Every structure is written in structure tokens, then in C-alpha cells.
mmCIF file of C-alpha atoms and ligand atoms in Angstrom:
data_model
loop_
_atom_site.group_PDB
_atom_site.id
_atom_site.type_symbol
_atom_site.label_atom_id
_atom_site.label_comp_id
_atom_site.label_asym_id
_atom_site.label_seq_id
_atom_site.Cartn_x
_atom_site.Cartn_y
_atom_site.Cartn_z
ATOM 1 C CA MET D 1346 -178.428 -153.071 5.196
ATOM 2 C CA ALA D 1347 -178.787 -150.301 7.990
ATOM 3 C CA ASP D 1348 -181.529 -147.848 8.068
ATOM 4 C CA CYS D 1349 -183.473 -149.880 5.245
ATOM 5 C CA ILE D 1350 -187.016 -150.294 6.219
ATOM 6 C CA PHE D 1351 -187.455 -153.603 3.983
ATOM 7 C CA CYS D 1352 -184.290 -155.050 5.798
ATOM 8 C CA LYS D 1353 -185.892 -154.104 9.212
ATOM 9 C CA ILE D 1354 -189.252 -155.814 8.281
ATOM 10 C CA VAL D 1355 -187.154 -159.177 7.019
ATOM 11 C CA ALA D 1356 -185.401 -158.755 10.470
ATOM 12 C CA GLY D 1357 -188.632 -158.460 12.178
ATOM 13 C CA GLU D 1358 -187.410 -155.132 13.692
ATOM 14 C CA ILE D 1359 -190.672 -153.573 12.014
ATOM 15 C CA PRO D 1360 -193.840 -155.572 11.913
ATOM 16 C CA SER D 1361 -195.415 -156.127 8.633
ATOM 17 C CA THR D 1362 -198.616 -158.298 7.718
ATOM 18 C CA LYS D 1363 -196.736 -161.314 5.821
ATOM 19 C CA VAL D 1364 -198.365 -163.312 3.304
ATOM 20 C CA TYR D 1365 -195.396 -165.566 2.414
ATOM 21 C CA GLU D 1366 -191.922 -166.180 3.421
ATOM 22 C CA ASP D 1367 -189.047 -168.731 2.562
ATOM 23 C CA GLU D 1368 -185.170 -168.890 2.908
ATOM 24 C CA ALA D 1369 -184.890 -166.051 0.340
ATOM 25 C CA VAL D 1370 -188.040 -164.027 -0.509
ATOM 26 C CA VAL D 1371 -191.067 -162.316 1.787
ATOM 27 C CA ALA D 1372 -194.163 -161.109 0.629
ATOM 28 C CA PHE D 1373 -195.944 -158.763 2.758
ATOM 29 C CA ARG D 1374 -199.307 -156.173 2.521
ATOM 30 C CA ASP D 1375 -198.394 -152.843 1.536
ATOM 31 C CA VAL D 1376 -198.908 -150.357 4.437
ATOM 32 C CA ASN D 1377 -200.478 -147.699 1.994
ATOM 33 C CA PRO D 1378 -202.592 -150.075 -0.527
ATOM 34 C CA GLN D 1379 -203.226 -148.632 -3.863
ATOM 35 C CA ALA D 1380 -205.760 -151.403 -4.615
ATOM 36 C CA PRO D 1381 -207.808 -154.017 -2.531
ATOM 37 C CA GLU D 1382 -204.818 -156.651 -2.650
ATOM 38 C CA HIS D 1383 -201.299 -154.576 -2.619
ATOM 39 C CA ILE D 1384 -198.539 -156.933 -1.532
ATOM 40 C CA LEU D 1385 -194.803 -156.247 -1.812
ATOM 41 C CA VAL D 1386 -192.634 -159.068 -2.956
ATOM 42 C CA ILE D 1387 -189.000 -158.485 -1.974
ATOM 43 C CA PRO D 1388 -185.602 -160.781 -1.502
ATOM 44 C CA LYS D 1389 -184.792 -161.004 1.837
ATOM 45 C CA GLU D 1390 -181.126 -159.886 1.266
ATOM 46 C CA HIS D 1391 -180.392 -156.201 0.119
ATOM 47 C CA VAL D 1392 -179.288 -157.622 -3.427
ATOM 48 C CA ALA D 1393 -180.049 -154.316 -5.266
ATOM 49 C CA CYS D 1394 -181.605 -151.169 -4.687
ATOM 50 C CA GLY D 1395 -183.733 -151.353 -7.990
ATOM 51 C CA VAL D 1396 -184.224 -153.056 -11.144
ATOM 52 C CA CYS D 1397 -181.338 -151.080 -12.567
ATOM 53 C CA GLU D 1398 -178.792 -153.243 -10.351
ATOM 54 C CA ILE D 1399 -180.186 -156.529 -11.569
ATOM 55 C CA ASN D 1400 -177.273 -158.674 -12.882
ATOM 56 C CA ALA D 1401 -175.944 -161.955 -13.488
ATOM 57 C CA SER D 1402 -175.115 -162.505 -9.673
ATOM 58 C CA ASN D 1403 -178.331 -161.348 -8.205
ATOM 59 C CA ALA D 1404 -180.934 -162.611 -11.068
ATOM 60 C CA ALA D 1405 -181.468 -166.120 -9.845
ATOM 61 C CA VAL D 1406 -183.424 -164.496 -6.410
ATOM 62 C CA ILE D 1407 -185.251 -162.199 -8.846
ATOM 63 C CA GLY D 1408 -186.589 -165.114 -10.922
ATOM 64 C CA HIS D 1409 -187.528 -166.866 -7.705
ATOM 65 C CA VAL D 1410 -189.346 -163.552 -6.651
ATOM 66 C CA PHE D 1411 -191.387 -163.982 -9.935
ATOM 67 C CA GLU D 1412 -192.183 -167.631 -8.840
ATOM 68 C CA VAL D 1413 -193.284 -166.474 -5.451
ATOM 69 C CA ILE D 1414 -195.259 -163.963 -7.170
ATOM 70 C CA ALA D 1415 -197.292 -166.696 -9.657
ATOM 71 C CA LYS D 1416 -197.799 -169.078 -6.364
ATOM 72 C CA ILE D 1417 -199.026 -166.406 -4.003
ATOM 73 C CA THR D 1418 -201.503 -164.869 -6.271
ATOM 74 C CA LYS D 1419 -203.259 -168.129 -7.072
ATOM 75 C CA GLU D 1420 -203.222 -168.968 -3.486
ATOM 76 C CA LEU D 1421 -205.049 -165.704 -2.687
ATOM 77 C CA GLY D 1422 -207.158 -166.245 -5.511
ATOM 78 C CA ILE D 1423 -206.010 -163.013 -7.506
ATOM 79 C CA GLN D 1424 -206.538 -163.997 -11.035
ATOM 80 C CA ASP D 1425 -205.719 -160.533 -12.622
ATOM 81 C CA PHE D 1426 -202.907 -158.456 -11.395
ATOM 82 C CA ARG D 1427 -200.234 -156.091 -12.327
ATOM 83 C CA VAL D 1428 -196.642 -156.206 -11.146
ATOM 84 C CA VAL D 1429 -194.736 -152.597 -10.697
ATOM 85 C CA SER D 1430 -191.364 -151.857 -9.782
ATOM 86 C CA ASN D 1431 -190.290 -148.373 -9.429
ATOM 87 C CA ASN D 1432 -186.728 -147.584 -10.357
ATOM 88 C CA GLY D 1433 -185.384 -144.312 -9.242
ATOM 89 C CA GLU D 1434 -187.137 -141.453 -7.137
ATOM 90 C CA GLY D 1435 -188.480 -139.916 -10.503
ATOM 91 C CA ALA D 1436 -190.549 -143.028 -10.997
ATOM 92 C CA GLY D 1437 -191.666 -142.902 -7.463
ATOM 93 C CA GLN D 1438 -189.588 -145.176 -5.953
ATOM 94 C CA THR D 1439 -189.175 -144.360 -2.021
ATOM 95 C CA VAL D 1440 -187.857 -147.303 -0.640
ATOM 96 C CA PRO D 1441 -184.352 -148.141 -1.977
ATOM 97 C CA HIS D 1442 -184.369 -152.204 -1.386
ATOM 98 C CA ILE D 1443 -185.552 -153.925 -4.627
ATOM 99 C CA HIS D 1444 -189.139 -154.542 -4.402
ATOM 100 C CA PHE D 1445 -192.062 -155.779 -6.694
ATOM 101 C CA HIS D 1446 -195.566 -154.403 -6.102
ATOM 102 C CA VAL D 1447 -198.503 -156.698 -6.841
ATOM 103 C CA LEU D 1448 -201.562 -154.913 -7.504
ATOM 104 C CA GLY D 1449 -205.239 -156.371 -7.750
ATOM 105 C CA GLY D 1450 -208.674 -156.879 -6.781
ATOM 106 C CA ARG D 1451 -210.112 -154.039 -8.851
ATOM 107 C CA ASP D 1452 -209.961 -153.097 -12.609
ATOM 108 C CA LEU D 1453 -206.768 -152.162 -13.709
ATOM 109 C CA SER D 1454 -207.323 -152.257 -17.466
ATOM 110 C CA VAL D 1455 -207.924 -148.341 -18.058
ATOM 111 C CA THR D 1456 -204.409 -146.669 -17.185
ATOM 112 C CA MET D 1457 -201.077 -147.931 -16.712
ATOM 113 C CA GLY D 1458 -199.443 -144.818 -15.709
HETATM 114 P P1 AMP E 2838 -191.691 -147.603 -3.913
HETATM 115 O O1 AMP E 2838 -192.634 -146.307 -3.486
HETATM 116 O O2 AMP E 2838 -192.137 -148.263 -5.096
HETATM 117 O O3 AMP E 2838 -190.446 -147.668 -3.191
HETATM 118 O O4 AMP E 2838 -192.716 -148.437 -2.781
HETATM 119 C C1 AMP E 2838 -192.569 -148.447 -1.268
HETATM 120 C C2 AMP E 2838 -193.833 -148.924 -0.869
HETATM 121 O O5 AMP E 2838 -193.500 -149.342 0.589
HETATM 122 C C3 AMP E 2838 -194.877 -147.848 -0.844
HETATM 123 O O6 AMP E 2838 -195.963 -148.404 -1.402
HETATM 124 C C4 AMP E 2838 -195.085 -147.781 0.747
HETATM 125 O O7 AMP E 2838 -196.680 -147.829 0.947
HETATM 126 C C5 AMP E 2838 -194.588 -149.180 1.117
HETATM 127 N N1 AMP E 2838 -194.347 -149.263 2.674
HETATM 128 C C6 AMP E 2838 -193.236 -148.273 3.247
HETATM 129 N N2 AMP E 2838 -193.077 -148.729 4.642
HETATM 130 C C7 AMP E 2838 -193.785 -149.880 4.760
HETATM 131 C C8 AMP E 2838 -194.185 -150.856 5.879
HETATM 132 N N3 AMP E 2838 -193.594 -150.584 7.008
HETATM 133 N N4 AMP E 2838 -194.913 -151.805 5.691
HETATM 134 C C9 AMP E 2838 -195.364 -152.260 4.486
HETATM 135 N N5 AMP E 2838 -195.455 -151.254 3.325
HETATM 136 C C10 AMP E 2838 -194.514 -150.060 3.458
HETATM 137 ZN ZN1 ZN E 2839 -182.775 -153.359 2.640
#
């Protein structure tokens, strides 16, 4: 999609620090990390702006995103982590290409908000 930062990352038009890539999903380090480990996992295709647009036609790639989260956290030795997806500006979403934040490397047990 034109003017989508994450589509540009997928296309290699904007640099990123990738930690994983396959035919459908890419994972890269967040440029403004909120934890020692802060990775964004996205479908390569702009299948949805956010979680509110998940449906039967795009659910398979979203399931694959979670398989990738399980794989990369194991490979990177991140045992305890949080997965977050902000949906809508009021929830803090700034990039309207569905993505899942993986946060770890520090104690996340105290607050969730
Ligand atoms: P959200 O605010 O939930 O939409 O998350 C968007 C995330 O994308 C933020 O945590 C940003 O720091 C991150 N971000 C924006 N631009 C880039 C970029 N070029 N490379 C890596 N992460 C980015
Ligand atoms: Zn996009």
C-alpha cells in the first residue's frame, strides 16, 4: 500500500534490522524500543490495518505471525515476553499495517496498561 511505512520496510525501501523473514512474514527491531527486546512482527502483505480487520480471509497469515513469534523468541532466548497489538489511534496505534509488538528482556510483571 502506498505511503505505508511497513510496506516500505517489506519492499526494502526503508532500512530495518530484520531478525526473521519468510515468504509471508517479517520481524524486525522497533526503532524506538520500549524494552531491551522489542520486535515487530508483521504480515508482508497489507492484509489489515489492525486487529479489528482480522477475518476468515486473512486469519491464516495472522496465525502464522504467532508461529513466527514462538519461533523467534525461542531462537533469541526470550523466555518471558508480552505480545501487544494496538488497534486504533486511541490505543496508541501509529502505523496502520497490522503488527504485533514482542516485548521482553525486562520485568514486565508489574503493569499491563
Ligand atoms: P504502533 O504505535 O502500535 O502503531 O507501533 C508502531 C511502531 O513502529 C512504533 O513502536 C514505532 O517505534 C515503530 N516504527 C516506526 N517506524 C519504524 C521503522 N522505520 N523501523 C522500525 N520501527 C518503526
Ligand atoms: Zn502496509
